[in-house]
Coordinates of C-alpha atoms and ligand atoms in Angstrom, one line a residue:
M1 CA 13.7 17.6 24.1
G2 CA 15.6 14.6 22.5
G3 CA 18.4 16.4 22.7
L4 CA 18.4 17.5 25.7
L5 CA 18.1 14.8 27.3
F6 CA 21.3 13.1 25.8
S7 CA 23.3 15.7 26.3
K8 CA 23.3 15.3 29.9
L9 CA 24.4 11.4 28.9
P10 CA 27.2 10.4 28.6
R11 CA 28.0 9.0 25.0
C12 CA 28.1 5.2 25.4
A13 CA 24.6 5.5 27.5
A14 CA 23.1 8.2 24.6
S15 CA 23.9 5.8 22.2
H16 CA 22.7 3.1 24.0
F17 CA 19.6 4.2 24.5
T18 CA 18.6 5.0 20.6
R19 CA 19.9 2.0 20.0
R20 CA 17.5 0.4 21.9
R21 CA 15.3 2.8 21.1
K22 CA 15.3 1.7 17.4
M23 CA 15.0 -1.8 17.9
N24 CA 11.6 -0.9 19.6
K25 CA 9.8 0.4 17.0
P26 CA 7.0 -1.3 15.9
T27 CA 7.9 -3.0 12.0
I28 CA 5.6 -2.3 9.2
L29 CA 5.9 -4.7 6.2
T30 CA 3.2 -3.7 3.5
G31 CA 3.8 -3.0 -0.4
D32 CA 2.3 -2.5 -3.7
R33 CA 2.2 -5.0 -7.5
T34 CA 4.1 -3.8 -10.1
T35 CA 1.7 -3.9 -12.7
G36 CA 2.3 0.1 -13.8
P37 CA 2.4 3.6 -11.9
L38 CA 0.4 4.2 -9.1
H39 CA -2.0 6.6 -8.6
I40 CA -3.6 8.8 -6.2
G41 CA -6.1 6.1 -5.0
H42 CA -3.0 4.2 -4.3
Y43 CA -2.1 8.1 -2.1
A44 CA -5.0 8.0 -0.1
G45 CA -5.7 4.3 0.6
S46 CA -1.5 4.0 1.9
L47 CA 1.3 5.7 0.2
A48 CA -0.4 8.5 3.5
N49 CA -0.1 6.7 6.1
R50 CA 3.1 5.0 4.7
L51 CA 4.9 8.7 4.9
R52 CA 3.4 9.0 8.4
Y53 CA 4.9 6.0 9.4
Q54 CA 8.6 6.5 8.3
D55 CA 9.5 7.6 11.7
S56 CA 7.3 6.2 14.7
H57 CA 7.9 2.7 12.8
E58 CA 11.1 0.1 10.9
Q59 CA 9.5 0.2 7.8
F60 CA 9.7 -2.0 4.8
L61 CA 7.3 -1.4 1.9
L62 CA 7.8 -4.6 -1.0
L63 CA 8.3 -4.3 -5.0
A64 CA 5.4 -7.4 -4.6
D65 CA 6.5 -8.8 -8.5
T66 CA 6.1 -12.2 -7.4
Q67 CA 2.8 -11.1 -6.7
A68 CA 1.8 -9.3 -10.1
L69 CA 2.5 -12.3 -11.2
T70 CA -0.3 -14.4 -10.3
D71 CA -2.7 -12.4 -12.5
N72 CA -0.5 -11.3 -15.1
A73 CA 1.0 -13.9 -16.3
H74 CA 0.9 -13.4 -19.6
D75 CA 2.6 -10.2 -19.0
P76 CA 5.7 -10.1 -17.6
Q77 CA 7.9 -7.9 -19.3
K78 CA 5.4 -5.6 -17.3
V79 CA 5.5 -6.9 -14.0
R80 CA 9.1 -6.4 -14.9
R81 CA 8.9 -2.1 -16.2
S82 CA 6.8 -1.6 -13.4
V83 CA 8.9 -2.2 -10.3
I84 CA 11.2 0.8 -11.7
E85 CA 7.7 2.3 -12.2
V86 CA 6.5 2.0 -8.5
A87 CA 9.8 2.4 -6.2
L88 CA 10.0 5.6 -8.5
D89 CA 6.5 6.6 -7.2
Y90 CA 7.6 5.9 -3.6
L91 CA 10.4 8.6 -3.8
A92 CA 8.7 11.2 -5.5
V93 CA 6.0 11.3 -2.8
G94 CA 8.5 11.4 -0.5
I95 CA 9.3 8.1 0.8
D96 CA 13.0 8.3 2.3
P97 CA 15.0 5.3 1.8
M98 CA 17.7 5.9 5.3
R99 CA 14.3 5.4 7.1
T100 CA 12.0 2.8 4.9
T101 CA 14.0 -0.3 3.0
I102 CA 12.5 -0.6 -0.2
C103 CA 13.0 -4.1 -1.6
L104 CA 12.1 -6.8 -4.0
Q105 CA 9.9 -9.4 -3.7
S106 CA 10.9 -12.1 -6.3
H107 CA 14.8 -11.6 -4.6
L108 CA 13.8 -12.4 -1.4
P109 CA 14.4 -16.5 -1.9
A110 CA 12.8 -16.5 1.7
L111 CA 9.2 -15.6 1.1
A112 CA 8.7 -17.8 -1.5
E113 CA 9.9 -20.6 1.0
L114 CA 7.8 -19.7 3.7
S115 CA 5.0 -19.7 1.1
M116 CA 5.8 -23.1 0.3
L117 CA 5.4 -24.2 4.3
Y118 CA 2.5 -21.9 4.7
L119 CA 0.1 -23.5 2.2
N120 CA 0.0 -26.3 4.6
F121 CA -1.5 -24.5 7.0
V122 CA -4.0 -23.4 5.1
T123 CA -7.1 -24.7 3.1
V124 CA -8.3 -24.4 -0.3
A125 CA -12.3 -24.4 0.6
R126 CA -10.7 -21.7 3.2
L127 CA -8.6 -19.9 -0.1
E128 CA -11.6 -20.0 -1.5
R129 CA -14.2 -18.0 0.5
N130 CA -11.4 -14.5 1.5
P131 CA -13.5 -12.2 0.0
T132 CA -10.7 -10.4 -1.9
I133 CA -10.5 -13.4 -3.6
K134 CA -14.0 -14.3 -4.2
D135 CA -14.6 -10.8 -5.3
E136 CA -11.3 -10.9 -7.5
I137 CA -12.4 -13.9 -9.0
R138 CA -15.9 -12.7 -9.7
A139 CA -14.7 -9.6 -11.5
R140 CA -11.9 -11.1 -13.7
G141 CA -14.0 -13.8 -14.4
F142 CA -12.1 -17.0 -13.5
G143 CA -14.5 -19.3 -12.1
R144 CA -12.2 -22.9 -12.2
D145 CA -10.2 -21.5 -14.0
I146 CA -8.0 -19.4 -11.2
P147 CA -4.4 -19.3 -11.9
A148 CA -3.2 -21.6 -8.4
G149 CA -0.4 -19.2 -7.7
F150 CA -3.9 -16.6 -7.8
L151 CA -5.7 -18.6 -5.7
C152 CA -2.6 -19.1 -3.4
Y153 CA -2.0 -15.5 -3.0
P154 CA -3.0 -14.6 0.8
A155 CA -1.0 -17.6 2.3
A156 CA 2.0 -15.6 -0.3
Q157 CA 1.0 -12.1 1.4
A158 CA 1.2 -14.0 4.9
A159 CA 4.7 -14.9 4.1
D160 CA 5.3 -11.3 3.2
I161 CA 4.2 -9.8 6.7
T162 CA 5.5 -12.4 8.8
A163 CA 9.2 -12.4 7.5
F164 CA 9.8 -9.2 8.9
K165 CA 7.7 -10.4 11.1
A166 CA 5.7 -7.1 11.1
T167 CA 3.2 -6.8 13.3
V168 CA 1.3 -3.3 11.3
V169 CA 0.5 -3.9 7.7
P170 CA -0.6 -0.7 6.2
V171 CA -3.0 -0.7 3.2
G172 CA -6.4 0.3 1.3
E173 CA -9.8 -1.6 2.5
D174 CA -9.9 -4.4 0.1
Q175 CA -6.8 -5.7 1.8
A176 CA -8.7 -6.4 5.5
P177 CA -9.2 -9.8 4.7
L178 CA -5.5 -11.3 3.9
I179 CA -4.6 -9.6 7.2
E180 CA -7.1 -12.1 8.7
Q181 CA -5.7 -14.9 6.9
T182 CA -2.4 -13.8 8.0
N183 CA -3.7 -14.2 11.5
E184 CA -5.2 -17.3 11.4
I185 CA -1.7 -18.7 9.8
V186 CA 0.5 -17.1 12.4
R187 CA -1.6 -18.9 15.1
R188 CA -1.6 -22.7 13.4
V189 CA 2.3 -22.3 12.8
N190 CA 2.6 -21.0 16.7
A191 CA 0.1 -23.9 17.6
T192 CA 2.3 -26.7 16.0
A193 CA 5.6 -24.9 17.0
G194 CA 4.1 -24.6 20.7
R195 CA 5.8 -21.1 20.5
P196 CA 5.0 -17.9 19.5
V197 CA 7.4 -17.9 17.1
L198 CA 5.6 -15.4 14.9
P199 CA 3.7 -11.9 15.8
E200 CA 0.4 -11.3 14.8
A201 CA -0.6 -8.5 12.8
R202 CA -2.8 -5.2 13.1
A203 CA -3.8 -3.4 9.5
I204 CA -4.7 -0.2 9.5
I205 CA -7.2 1.6 6.8
P206 CA -7.8 5.0 6.3
R207 CA -11.3 6.0 8.2
A208 CA -12.2 7.3 4.2
G209 CA -12.6 4.4 2.6
R210 CA -11.4 3.1 -0.9
L211 CA -11.2 6.3 -2.9
P212 CA -13.7 5.5 -6.7
G213 CA -12.7 5.9 -10.0
I214 CA -13.1 8.8 -11.6
D215 CA -16.3 7.6 -13.0
G216 CA -17.7 6.1 -10.0
K217 CA -17.3 3.0 -10.2
A218 CA -16.0 0.8 -6.7
K219 CA -12.7 -0.2 -7.7
M220 CA -10.1 3.2 -9.5
S221 CA -7.6 1.0 -11.9
K222 CA -5.3 2.2 -14.7
S223 CA -6.8 -0.8 -16.9
G224 CA -10.3 0.5 -16.1
G225 CA -9.5 3.8 -17.4
N226 CA -10.6 6.1 -14.9
A227 CA -7.8 6.7 -12.1
I228 CA -5.5 10.3 -12.4
A229 CA -1.8 8.9 -11.8
L230 CA 0.6 10.3 -9.8
S231 CA 2.7 11.2 -12.4
A232 CA -0.5 12.6 -14.1
S233 CA -0.1 16.0 -16.8
P234 CA -1.5 19.2 -14.9
E235 CA -4.0 18.6 -18.7
D236 CA -4.2 15.1 -17.8
I237 CA -5.7 16.2 -13.9
R238 CA -8.1 18.9 -15.5
A239 CA -9.8 16.8 -18.0
A240 CA -9.8 13.8 -15.4
V241 CA -11.7 16.3 -12.8
K242 CA -14.1 17.9 -15.4
A243 CA -15.2 14.4 -16.8
M244 CA -15.7 13.1 -13.0
F245 CA -19.6 12.2 -12.0
T246 CA -21.2 13.6 -9.7
D247 CA -24.8 14.0 -9.7
P248 CA -27.0 12.8 -12.9
N249 CA -29.6 14.8 -11.2
H250 CA -28.2 17.9 -10.7
L251 CA -29.1 19.8 -13.7
R252 CA -29.2 23.3 -12.8
V253 CA -27.3 25.5 -9.8
E254 CA -30.4 26.0 -8.1
D255 CA -31.5 22.5 -7.4
P256 CA -30.8 20.8 -4.3
G257 CA -27.6 18.0 -5.4
H258 CA -26.4 14.5 -3.7
V259 CA -23.3 14.5 -1.8
E260 CA -23.4 10.8 -1.4
G261 CA -21.6 8.6 -4.3
N262 CA -20.8 12.6 -5.9
V263 CA -17.2 10.8 -6.5
V264 CA -15.9 15.5 -6.5
F265 CA -17.2 15.0 -2.6
T266 CA -15.9 11.9 -2.3
Y267 CA -12.2 13.3 -2.9
L268 CA -13.0 15.8 -1.2
D269 CA -12.9 14.7 1.5
A270 CA -10.3 12.3 1.2
F271 CA -7.8 15.3 0.1
D272 CA -9.2 18.4 0.8
P273 CA -6.8 20.1 4.1
A274 CA -10.1 22.4 4.9
Q275 CA -12.7 19.9 6.4
D276 CA -14.9 22.8 7.8
E277 CA -15.1 24.6 5.0
L278 CA -16.2 21.1 3.0
A279 CA -18.7 20.8 5.4
E280 CA -19.8 24.1 4.7
L281 CA -20.2 23.5 1.0
K282 CA -21.7 20.4 0.9
A283 CA -25.0 21.8 2.9
H284 CA -24.9 24.4 0.0
Y285 CA -24.6 21.9 -2.2
Q286 CA -27.2 20.0 -0.7
R287 CA -30.0 22.9 -0.7
G288 CA -29.1 24.0 -3.8
G289 CA -27.2 27.1 -5.4
L290 CA -23.6 26.0 -5.5
G291 CA -23.4 24.8 -9.1
D292 CA -20.6 21.2 -10.7
G293 CA -18.0 23.4 -11.8
K294 CA -16.9 25.6 -8.2
I295 CA -17.2 22.2 -6.5
K296 CA -14.4 20.7 -9.7
A297 CA -12.7 23.6 -9.4
R298 CA -11.9 23.6 -5.8
L299 CA -10.8 19.8 -6.3
E300 CA -9.3 20.4 -9.6
A301 CA -6.4 23.2 -7.4
I302 CA -5.9 21.0 -4.6
L303 CA -5.0 17.8 -6.7
Q304 CA -3.1 20.2 -8.6
D305 CA -1.4 21.1 -5.4
L306 CA -0.9 17.4 -4.9
I307 CA 0.9 16.0 -8.0
T308 CA 2.5 19.0 -8.8
P309 CA 5.6 18.6 -6.5
I310 CA 5.2 14.4 -6.7
R311 CA 5.2 15.1 -11.0
A312 CA 8.7 17.1 -10.2
R313 CA 10.4 15.0 -8.0
R314 CA 9.2 11.7 -10.3
A315 CA 10.5 13.8 -13.2
R316 CA 14.0 14.8 -12.1
L317 CA 14.1 10.9 -10.2
S318 CA 13.7 8.8 -13.4
Q319 CA 16.4 10.6 -14.9
D320 CA 18.2 8.5 -12.7
R321 CA 18.2 5.0 -13.4
G322 CA 21.2 4.3 -11.4
Y323 CA 20.4 5.2 -8.1
I324 CA 16.3 3.7 -8.3
L325 CA 18.3 -0.1 -8.3
E326 CA 21.0 1.0 -6.2
V327 CA 18.1 2.2 -3.4
I328 CA 16.4 -1.5 -4.5
K329 CA 19.3 -3.0 -4.5
E330 CA 20.2 -2.0 -0.9
G331 CA 16.8 -2.4 0.4
T332 CA 16.4 -6.4 -1.2
E333 CA 19.9 -6.4 0.7
R334 CA 18.9 -5.0 4.3
A335 CA 15.1 -7.4 3.7
R336 CA 16.9 -10.3 2.8
E337 CA 19.1 -10.6 6.9
R338 CA 15.8 -10.2 8.0
T339 CA 13.5 -12.6 6.0
E340 CA 15.9 -15.7 6.0
A341 CA 16.4 -15.0 10.3
T342 CA 12.8 -15.5 10.2
K343 CA 13.3 -18.3 7.7
R344 CA 15.4 -20.4 10.4
D345 CA 12.8 -19.7 12.6
V346 CA 10.0 -21.0 11.5
V347 CA 12.3 -24.0 10.3
N348 CA 13.2 -24.6 14.1
A349 CA 10.1 -24.0 15.5
L350 CA 8.8 -26.6 13.4
G351 CA 11.1 -28.5 14.7
L352 CA 12.0 -29.7 10.6
F353 CA 15.4 -31.7 9.7
Q354 CA 18.2 -29.7 8.9
L355 CA 21.1 -30.5 7.9
Ligands
LIG401 N1 -1.7 -7.1 -2.1 C1 -0.8 -6.0 -2.4 C2 -1.7 -5.5 -3.2 O1 -2.4 -5.7 -4.2 C3 -0.1 -6.2 -2.7 C4 1.4 -7.3 -1.3 C5 1.6 -7.9 -1.8 C6 1.3 -6.7 0.3 N2 2.9 -8.1 -0.5 C7 2.0 -7.3 0.9 C8 0.3 -5.9 0.8 C9 2.2 -7.3 2.1 C10 0.4 -5.8 2.2 C11 1.7 -6.7 2.9 O2 -1.3 -4.0 -3.4

């Protein structure tokens, strides 16, 4: 249809039209801490959405190495190594660097500068009330010995999002409070500036919610040993599904089983392309007469199908480190222009001194 329309237009009008359309695309900024290879929780939580938006949005993906340091300052090597790992995962799942800009946080100075500015538009009390921060303080047992960088990362994340003037942020459920806090900072900056220099952003969160670990714990993480990596081998996948938490009271096939809290069904909810059939399977399981082996075999096949092409592309790409570096370099340069422009806008809007 687009082709037909363009063919009727004179050449210059067509190119003007495409350029305008591109500029009107809403902007996405999202990213991941570089602490290790990504897992299928990332896939269900945000990678699948990011793949979907490559054409309809102007999309930036941030390799968040600076943010990764906020709770990994003891292991900067891991953070550095993981930059390539996460970039490989992006490309392996099908992120196309021609359509999505992949960029590196530590090499975008405007993000650090905006973070410093925004820290003046947020209180320590508000940072401590952020539910994501609160949960993580508890989970890591930080107490008052929380690294200041960690406590302040919501302001830095606000800098990430606003530096791109992003209005859409596809993330996992746990990140929703960070977007809310970003918008609070945006409103304060705009109020001080006396004009809307920054747009507010909207989180896009998958309906299925957060994918639990294979052991049924709420959080899937590599460090928790309950994750399935996007680079998992066929044997890893088989072993993970075999070990997966189901219904501990479902001892015999003929017993009625529980679907809620049963990790196999939670994963099937997230990944099974035949959701109608899945509804029937759930009913059968609840009635009794359907064994764990059957549902695990179904899930294993689905996960093998999902991961096999990703693993193959990842293995191929990992042979070409030069290419990965080129992708990150080019993306970071493109992102630098954008983020520097926003920093200038904010400095101007706030009326700060300029030489
Ligand atoms: N906080 C995100 C995570 O834990 C990573 C991240 C950094 C991010 N900056 C962002 C996500 C900006 C969305 C938008 O993985």
